[in-house]
Coordinates of C-alpha atoms in Angstrom, one line a residue:
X231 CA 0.0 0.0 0.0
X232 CA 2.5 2.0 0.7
X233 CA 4.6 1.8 -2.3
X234 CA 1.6 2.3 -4.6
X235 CA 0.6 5.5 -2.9
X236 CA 4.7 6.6 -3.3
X237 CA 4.1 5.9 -6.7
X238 CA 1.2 7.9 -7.4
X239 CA 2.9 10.9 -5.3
X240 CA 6.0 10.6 -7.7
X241 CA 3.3 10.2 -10.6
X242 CA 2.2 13.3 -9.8
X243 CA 4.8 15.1 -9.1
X244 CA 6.5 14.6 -12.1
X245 CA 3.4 15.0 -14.8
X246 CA 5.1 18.3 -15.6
X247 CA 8.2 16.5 -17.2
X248 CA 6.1 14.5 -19.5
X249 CA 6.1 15.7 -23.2
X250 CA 3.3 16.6 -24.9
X251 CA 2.8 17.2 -28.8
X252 CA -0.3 19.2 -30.1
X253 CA -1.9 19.8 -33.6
X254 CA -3.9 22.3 -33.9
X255 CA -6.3 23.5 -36.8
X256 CA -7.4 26.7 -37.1
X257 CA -10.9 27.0 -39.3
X258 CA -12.9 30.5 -39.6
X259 CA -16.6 31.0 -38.4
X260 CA -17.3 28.5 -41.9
X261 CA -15.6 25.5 -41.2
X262 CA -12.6 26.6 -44.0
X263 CA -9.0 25.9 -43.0
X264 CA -6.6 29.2 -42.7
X265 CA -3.4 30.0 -42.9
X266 CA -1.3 32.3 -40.9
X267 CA -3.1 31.8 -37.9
X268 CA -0.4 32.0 -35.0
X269 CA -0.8 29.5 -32.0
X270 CA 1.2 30.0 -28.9
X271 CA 0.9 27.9 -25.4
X272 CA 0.9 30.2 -22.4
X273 CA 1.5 29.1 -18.3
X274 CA 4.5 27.6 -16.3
X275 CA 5.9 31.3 -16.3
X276 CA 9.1 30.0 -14.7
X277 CA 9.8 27.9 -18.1
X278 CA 9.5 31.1 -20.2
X279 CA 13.0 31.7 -21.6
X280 CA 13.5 35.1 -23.6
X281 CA 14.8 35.2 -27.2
X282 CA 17.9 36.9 -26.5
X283 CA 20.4 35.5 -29.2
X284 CA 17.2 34.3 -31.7
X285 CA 17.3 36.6 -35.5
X286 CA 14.4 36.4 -37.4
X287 CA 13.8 38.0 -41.1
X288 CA 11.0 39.3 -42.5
X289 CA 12.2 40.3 -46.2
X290 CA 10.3 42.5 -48.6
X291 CA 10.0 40.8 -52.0
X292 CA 7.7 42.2 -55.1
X293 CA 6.1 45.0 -53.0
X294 CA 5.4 42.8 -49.9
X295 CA 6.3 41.7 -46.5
X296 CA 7.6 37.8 -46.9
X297 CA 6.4 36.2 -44.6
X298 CA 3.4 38.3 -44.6
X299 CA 2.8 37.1 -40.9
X300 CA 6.1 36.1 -38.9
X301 CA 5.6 35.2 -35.6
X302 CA 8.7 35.4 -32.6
X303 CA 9.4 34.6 -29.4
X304 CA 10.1 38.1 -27.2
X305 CA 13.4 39.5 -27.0
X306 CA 14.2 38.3 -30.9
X307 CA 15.8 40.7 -33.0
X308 CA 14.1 40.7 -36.7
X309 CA 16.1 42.1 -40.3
X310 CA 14.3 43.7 -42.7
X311 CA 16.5 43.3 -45.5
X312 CA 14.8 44.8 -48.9
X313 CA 15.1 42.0 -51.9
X314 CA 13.1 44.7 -54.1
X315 CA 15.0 46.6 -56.9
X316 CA 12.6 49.7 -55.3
X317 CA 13.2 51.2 -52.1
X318 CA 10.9 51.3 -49.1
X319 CA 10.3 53.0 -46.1
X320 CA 9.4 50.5 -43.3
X321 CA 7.5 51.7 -40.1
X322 CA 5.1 50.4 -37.8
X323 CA 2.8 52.6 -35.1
X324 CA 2.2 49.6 -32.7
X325 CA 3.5 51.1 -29.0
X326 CA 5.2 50.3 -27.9
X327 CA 7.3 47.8 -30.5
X328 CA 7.1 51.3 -32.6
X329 CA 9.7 52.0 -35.4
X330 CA 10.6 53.1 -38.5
X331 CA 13.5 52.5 -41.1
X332 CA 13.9 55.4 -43.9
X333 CA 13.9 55.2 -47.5
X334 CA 16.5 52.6 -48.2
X335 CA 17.8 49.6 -50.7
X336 CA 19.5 45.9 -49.9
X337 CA 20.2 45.4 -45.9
X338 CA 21.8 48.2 -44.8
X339 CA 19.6 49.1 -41.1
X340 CA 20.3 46.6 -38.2
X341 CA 18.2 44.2 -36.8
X342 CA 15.6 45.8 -34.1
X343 CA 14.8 44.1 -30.8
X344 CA 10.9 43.4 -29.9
X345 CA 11.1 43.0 -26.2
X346 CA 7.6 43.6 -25.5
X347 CA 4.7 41.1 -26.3
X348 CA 1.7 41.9 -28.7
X349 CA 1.0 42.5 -32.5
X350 CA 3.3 44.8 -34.7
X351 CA 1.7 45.9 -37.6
X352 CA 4.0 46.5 -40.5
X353 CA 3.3 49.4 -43.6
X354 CA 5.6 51.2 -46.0
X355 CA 5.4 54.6 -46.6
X356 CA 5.8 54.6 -49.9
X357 CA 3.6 51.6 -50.8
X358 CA 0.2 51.8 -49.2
X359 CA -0.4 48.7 -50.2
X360 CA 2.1 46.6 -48.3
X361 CA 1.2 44.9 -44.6
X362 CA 2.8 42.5 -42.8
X363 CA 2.2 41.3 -39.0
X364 CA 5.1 39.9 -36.4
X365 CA 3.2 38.1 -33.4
X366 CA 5.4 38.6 -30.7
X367 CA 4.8 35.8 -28.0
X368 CA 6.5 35.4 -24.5
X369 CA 6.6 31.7 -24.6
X370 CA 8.9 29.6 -26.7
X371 CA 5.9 27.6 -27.4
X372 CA 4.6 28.6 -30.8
X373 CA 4.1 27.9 -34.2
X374 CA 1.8 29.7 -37.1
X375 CA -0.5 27.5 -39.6
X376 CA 0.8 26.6 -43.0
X377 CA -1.8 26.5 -46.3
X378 CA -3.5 23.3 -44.7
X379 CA -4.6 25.4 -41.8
X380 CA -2.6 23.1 -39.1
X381 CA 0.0 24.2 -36.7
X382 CA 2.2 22.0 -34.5
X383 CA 3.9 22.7 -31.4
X384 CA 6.0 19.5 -29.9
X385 CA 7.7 19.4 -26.5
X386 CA 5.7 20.9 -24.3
X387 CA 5.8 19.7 -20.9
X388 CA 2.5 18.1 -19.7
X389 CA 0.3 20.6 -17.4
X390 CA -2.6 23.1 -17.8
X391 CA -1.6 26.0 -19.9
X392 CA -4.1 28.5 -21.8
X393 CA -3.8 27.9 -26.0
X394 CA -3.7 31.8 -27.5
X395 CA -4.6 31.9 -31.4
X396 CA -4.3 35.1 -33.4
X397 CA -4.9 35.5 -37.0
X398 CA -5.2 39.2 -39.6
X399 CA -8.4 39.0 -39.5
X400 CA -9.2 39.5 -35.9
X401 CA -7.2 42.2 -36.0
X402 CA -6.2 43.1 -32.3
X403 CA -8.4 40.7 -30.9
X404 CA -7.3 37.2 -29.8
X405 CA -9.0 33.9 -29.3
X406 CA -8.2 31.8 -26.2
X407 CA -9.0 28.4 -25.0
X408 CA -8.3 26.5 -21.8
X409 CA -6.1 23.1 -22.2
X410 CA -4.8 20.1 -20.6
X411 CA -1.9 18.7 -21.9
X412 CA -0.9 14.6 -21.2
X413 CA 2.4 13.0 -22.5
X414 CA 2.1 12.1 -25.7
X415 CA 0.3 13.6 -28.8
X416 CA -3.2 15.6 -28.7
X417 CA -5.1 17.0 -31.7
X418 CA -7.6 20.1 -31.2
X419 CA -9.6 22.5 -33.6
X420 CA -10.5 26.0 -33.1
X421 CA -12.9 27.6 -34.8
X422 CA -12.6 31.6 -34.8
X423 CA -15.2 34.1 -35.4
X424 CA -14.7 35.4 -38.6
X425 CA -14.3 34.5 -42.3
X426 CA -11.4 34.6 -44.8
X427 CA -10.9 37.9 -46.4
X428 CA -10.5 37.7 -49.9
X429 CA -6.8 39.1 -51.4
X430 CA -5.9 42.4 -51.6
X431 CA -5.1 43.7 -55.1
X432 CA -2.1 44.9 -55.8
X433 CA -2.6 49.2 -55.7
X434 CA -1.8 51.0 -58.7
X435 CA 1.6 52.9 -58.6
X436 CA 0.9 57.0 -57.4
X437 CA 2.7 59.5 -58.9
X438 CA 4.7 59.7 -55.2
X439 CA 5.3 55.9 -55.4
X440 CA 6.5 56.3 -59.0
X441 CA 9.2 59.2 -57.5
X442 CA 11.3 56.6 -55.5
X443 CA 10.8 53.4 -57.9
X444 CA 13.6 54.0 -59.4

């Protein structure tokens, strides 16, 4: 009797170093799969590590942001190099991850720092027409949906932790749900309140744009 109960007391005790694996698809308010839909797992705070050395890139190709959603862990630094044979002016107005890289070719600013958690919405001054999003998370659990809609997150230790999913569409907004993770793998859907938006067409070029295309 006694062993059995200094089992279940080391059973217990130790749930938290169990690994768990999680799927996740992310559907709108129609049942249709999306993409770049960002899933993060929040709780255990002591476990949450800071990005210090991590550089992430979020390149501007044909007149847009590539990745057009690029999700990070908090304290990573992100390059913005510009691929285009155009320049652009880079900025974003989301306090307080703020910033703003002038007029400029190639990759000639340094990589910034995002040490605070939230959504920075990207824009170019020049082109009205490109956005881009960086999800900044303070957990290094985290992952963002490919075309299929499905996002997977693996080594997570087991425990009760609170699933965040964000996606363009909700705009500031996030959707959260409450989970319990066990070792091995789990599979969940989340349905969030909105539907797709169709693309944005590419904007005609202004006579300012047409100034600094050169």
């Amino acid at each position: 009797m006694r062993f059995a109960c200094t089992m279940l007391l080391y059973v217990l005790c130790n749930s938290s170093a169990w690994a768990s694996s999680l799927l996740v698809t992310v559907t709108d308010s129609e049942g249709n799969r999306l993409e770049h839909a960002v899933i993060s797992i929040h709780g255990k705070v002591s476990q949450m590590a800071t990005g210090d050395a991590a550089l992430a890139v979020m390149d501007q190709r044909e007149r847009q942001f590539a990745p057009s959603v690029l999700p990070i862990q908090q304290g990573t630094k992100v390059s913005f190099p510009n691929s285009d044979d155009v320049r652009h002016h880079v900025y974003s107005f989301s306090y307080p991850n703020n910033f703003e890289l002038k007029l400029y070719h190639g990759e000639k600013n340094k990589p910034i720092s995002f040490d605070e958690p939230g959504i920075v919405v990207l824009g170019c001054n020049i082109h009205d027409g490109m956005i881009g999003y960086l999800q900044v998370v303070d957990t290094p659990w985290f992952s963002k949906t490919e075309i299929d809609g499905l996002a997977s997150i693996d080594q997570i230790p087991g425990g009760n932790y609170t699933l965040q999913v964000w996606h363009p569409d909700l705009g500031m907004n996030y959707e959260h749900q409450k989970i319990t993770l066990t070792e091995g793998h789990q599979a969940i859907t989340v349905r969030l309140p909105t539907g797709q938006r169709a693309q944005t067409p590419k904007p005609e070029v202004s006579p300012l744009q047409a100034l600094f295309d050169d």
